[in-house]
């Protein structure tokens, strides 16, 4: 019982979705903003399909059809109707997308010739990556712009906004590794040089200590000689006979 109820519910929802689309797309085709994106004969033919679909929905066969039938018929209509809206949306959003690509190319091209100190570590090969990526993107932009200008509004464009946005992403992918390339850190003194320097300082210190030791020894020797001379003089004085005639 529950399964049958679920099947009936899903069938009714699919039938209502088809019915709602018939009414909605018919109203959309009356909008002035969409009139340039389809030919007059298309509207006449498509409106006839919508009328036929509406009549079918209310006859016995249409009203009691299965969910899969409703889903199939909805897709047949929406594939046509949605394409008109797609042309309108593409035409509306395309200028901004093209402008964004053009500005991105200009930004990276200016970077390729910058003399800013922040990018002084770039090599010629780094700058060439930017130039080549910009040249490739510019060539593609020129080609699709010319093609899009020749494409009537009622014809589905071969180049979409999504494709233009992908071109911008591809340009970023090529150029950002160069833009974000870090500056190399200053070279640190080699360990051998530091070791030699420390060794030299130790030798100097040892030599200074040695010289200080020798100077101290010389001073002690001089003091000992002076003491010995004084002691000798005292011994001589003590050895002279005393004068008793007085």
JSON list of N, CA and C in Angstrom, two decimals, residues 103-116 119 122 127 130-131 134 179:
[
{"chain": "A", "resi": 103, "resn": "UNK", "atom": "N", "xyz": [41.63, 42.51, -18.51]},
{"chain": "A", "resi": 103, "resn": "UNK", "atom": "CA", "xyz": [42.34, 43.18, -17.42]},
{"chain": "A", "resi": 103, "resn": "UNK", "atom": "C", "xyz": [43.39, 42.26, -16.79]},
{"chain": "A", "resi": 104, "resn": "UNK", "atom": "N", "xyz": [43.07, 40.99, -16.70]},
{"chain": "A", "resi": 104, "resn": "UNK", "atom": "CA", "xyz": [44.02, 40.04, -16.13]},
{"chain": "A", "resi": 104, "resn": "UNK", "atom": "C", "xyz": [45.26, 39.92, -17.01]},
{"chain": "A", "resi": 105, "resn": "UNK", "atom": "N", "xyz": [45.04, 39.88, -18.32]},
{"chain": "A", "resi": 105, "resn": "UNK", "atom": "CA", "xyz": [46.17, 39.84, -19.26]},
{"chain": "A", "resi": 105, "resn": "UNK", "atom": "C", "xyz": [47.03, 41.09, -19.10]},
{"chain": "A", "resi": 106, "resn": "UNK", "atom": "N", "xyz": [46.39, 42.25, -19.02]},
{"chain": "A", "resi": 106, "resn": "UNK", "atom": "CA", "xyz": [47.12, 43.51, -18.88]},
{"chain": "A", "resi": 106, "resn": "UNK", "atom": "C", "xyz": [47.94, 43.54, -17.59]},
{"chain": "A", "resi": 107, "resn": "UNK", "atom": "N", "xyz": [47.36, 43.05, -16.51]},
{"chain": "A", "resi": 107, "resn": "UNK", "atom": "CA", "xyz": [48.05, 43.05, -15.22]},
{"chain": "A", "resi": 107, "resn": "UNK", "atom": "C", "xyz": [49.33, 42.22, -15.27]},
{"chain": "A", "resi": 108, "resn": "UNK", "atom": "N", "xyz": [49.21, 41.01, -15.80]},
{"chain": "A", "resi": 108, "resn": "UNK", "atom": "CA", "xyz": [50.38, 40.13, -15.85]},
{"chain": "A", "resi": 108, "resn": "UNK", "atom": "C", "xyz": [51.42, 40.62, -16.87]},
{"chain": "A", "resi": 109, "resn": "UNK", "atom": "N", "xyz": [50.97, 41.25, -17.93]},
{"chain": "A", "resi": 109, "resn": "UNK", "atom": "CA", "xyz": [51.91, 41.77, -18.92]},
{"chain": "A", "resi": 109, "resn": "UNK", "atom": "C", "xyz": [52.72, 42.92, -18.33]},
{"chain": "A", "resi": 110, "resn": "UNK", "atom": "N", "xyz": [52.07, 43.76, -17.54]},
{"chain": "A", "resi": 110, "resn": "UNK", "atom": "CA", "xyz": [52.79, 44.84, -16.87]},
{"chain": "A", "resi": 110, "resn": "UNK", "atom": "C", "xyz": [53.79, 44.29, -15.86]},
{"chain": "A", "resi": 111, "resn": "UNK", "atom": "N", "xyz": [53.41, 43.22, -15.19]},
{"chain": "A", "resi": 111, "resn": "UNK", "atom": "CA", "xyz": [54.31, 42.59, -14.23]},
{"chain": "A", "resi": 111, "resn": "UNK", "atom": "C", "xyz": [55.57, 42.04, -14.92]},
{"chain": "A", "resi": 112, "resn": "UNK", "atom": "N", "xyz": [55.42, 41.61, -16.17]},
{"chain": "A", "resi": 112, "resn": "UNK", "atom": "CA", "xyz": [56.55, 40.99, -16.87]},
{"chain": "A", "resi": 112, "resn": "UNK", "atom": "C", "xyz": [57.68, 41.98, -17.13]},
{"chain": "A", "resi": 113, "resn": "UNK", "atom": "N", "xyz": [57.39, 43.28, -17.09]},
{"chain": "A", "resi": 113, "resn": "UNK", "atom": "CA", "xyz": [58.42, 44.29, -17.33]},
{"chain": "A", "resi": 113, "resn": "UNK", "atom": "C", "xyz": [58.71, 45.14, -16.10]},
{"chain": "A", "resi": 114, "resn": "UNK", "atom": "N", "xyz": [58.15, 44.77, -14.97]},
{"chain": "A", "resi": 114, "resn": "UNK", "atom": "CA", "xyz": [58.34, 45.57, -13.77]},
{"chain": "A", "resi": 114, "resn": "UNK", "atom": "C", "xyz": [59.81, 45.60, -13.33]},
{"chain": "A", "resi": 115, "resn": "UNK", "atom": "N", "xyz": [60.22, 46.73, -12.79]},
{"chain": "A", "resi": 115, "resn": "UNK", "atom": "CA", "xyz": [61.56, 46.89, -12.22]},
{"chain": "A", "resi": 115, "resn": "UNK", "atom": "C", "xyz": [61.48, 47.04, -10.70]},
{"chain": "A", "resi": 116, "resn": "UNK", "atom": "N", "xyz": [60.35, 46.69, -10.16]},
{"chain": "A", "resi": 116, "resn": "UNK", "atom": "CA", "xyz": [60.15, 46.79, -8.72]},
{"chain": "A", "resi": 116, "resn": "UNK", "atom": "C", "xyz": [61.17, 45.90, -7.99]},
{"chain": "A", "resi": 119, "resn": "UNK", "atom": "N", "xyz": [60.58, 42.25, -7.12]},
{"chain": "A", "resi": 119, "resn": "UNK", "atom": "CA", "xyz": [60.69, 41.19, -8.13]},
{"chain": "A", "resi": 119, "resn": "UNK", "atom": "C", "xyz": [62.07, 41.17, -8.78]},
{"chain": "A", "resi": 122, "resn": "UNK", "atom": "N", "xyz": [63.68, 37.86, -10.08]},
{"chain": "A", "resi": 122, "resn": "UNK", "atom": "CA", "xyz": [63.18, 37.14, -11.24]},
{"chain": "A", "resi": 122, "resn": "UNK", "atom": "C", "xyz": [64.28, 36.99, -12.28]},
{"chain": "A", "resi": 127, "resn": "UNK", "atom": "N", "xyz": [60.17, 35.93, -16.49]},
{"chain": "A", "resi": 127, "resn": "UNK", "atom": "CA", "xyz": [59.43, 36.95, -17.23]},
{"chain": "A", "resi": 127, "resn": "UNK", "atom": "C", "xyz": [58.87, 36.39, -18.53]},
{"chain": "A", "resi": 130, "resn": "UNK", "atom": "N", "xyz": [55.50, 34.73, -18.07]},
{"chain": "A", "resi": 130, "resn": "UNK", "atom": "CA", "xyz": [54.39, 35.69, -18.04]},
{"chain": "A", "resi": 130, "resn": "UNK", "atom": "C", "xyz": [54.03, 36.17, -19.44]},
{"chain": "A", "resi": 131, "resn": "UNK", "atom": "N", "xyz": [55.05, 36.50, -20.23]},
{"chain": "A", "resi": 131, "resn": "UNK", "atom": "CA", "xyz": [54.81, 37.00, -21.58]},
{"chain": "A", "resi": 131, "resn": "UNK", "atom": "C", "xyz": [54.12, 35.95, -22.44]},
{"chain": "A", "resi": 134, "resn": "UNK", "atom": "N", "xyz": [50.48, 35.44, -21.42]},
{"chain": "A", "resi": 134, "resn": "UNK", "atom": "CA", "xyz": [49.65, 36.58, -21.84]},
{"chain": "A", "resi": 134, "resn": "UNK", "atom": "C", "xyz": [49.41, 36.57, -23.35]},
{"chain": "A", "resi": 179, "resn": "UNK", "atom": "N", "xyz": [54.71, 35.07, -9.91]},
{"chain": "A", "resi": 179, "resn": "UNK", "atom": "CA", "xyz": [54.40, 36.24, -9.08]},
{"chain": "A", "resi": 179, "resn": "UNK", "atom": "C", "xyz": [54.71, 35.97, -7.61]}
]
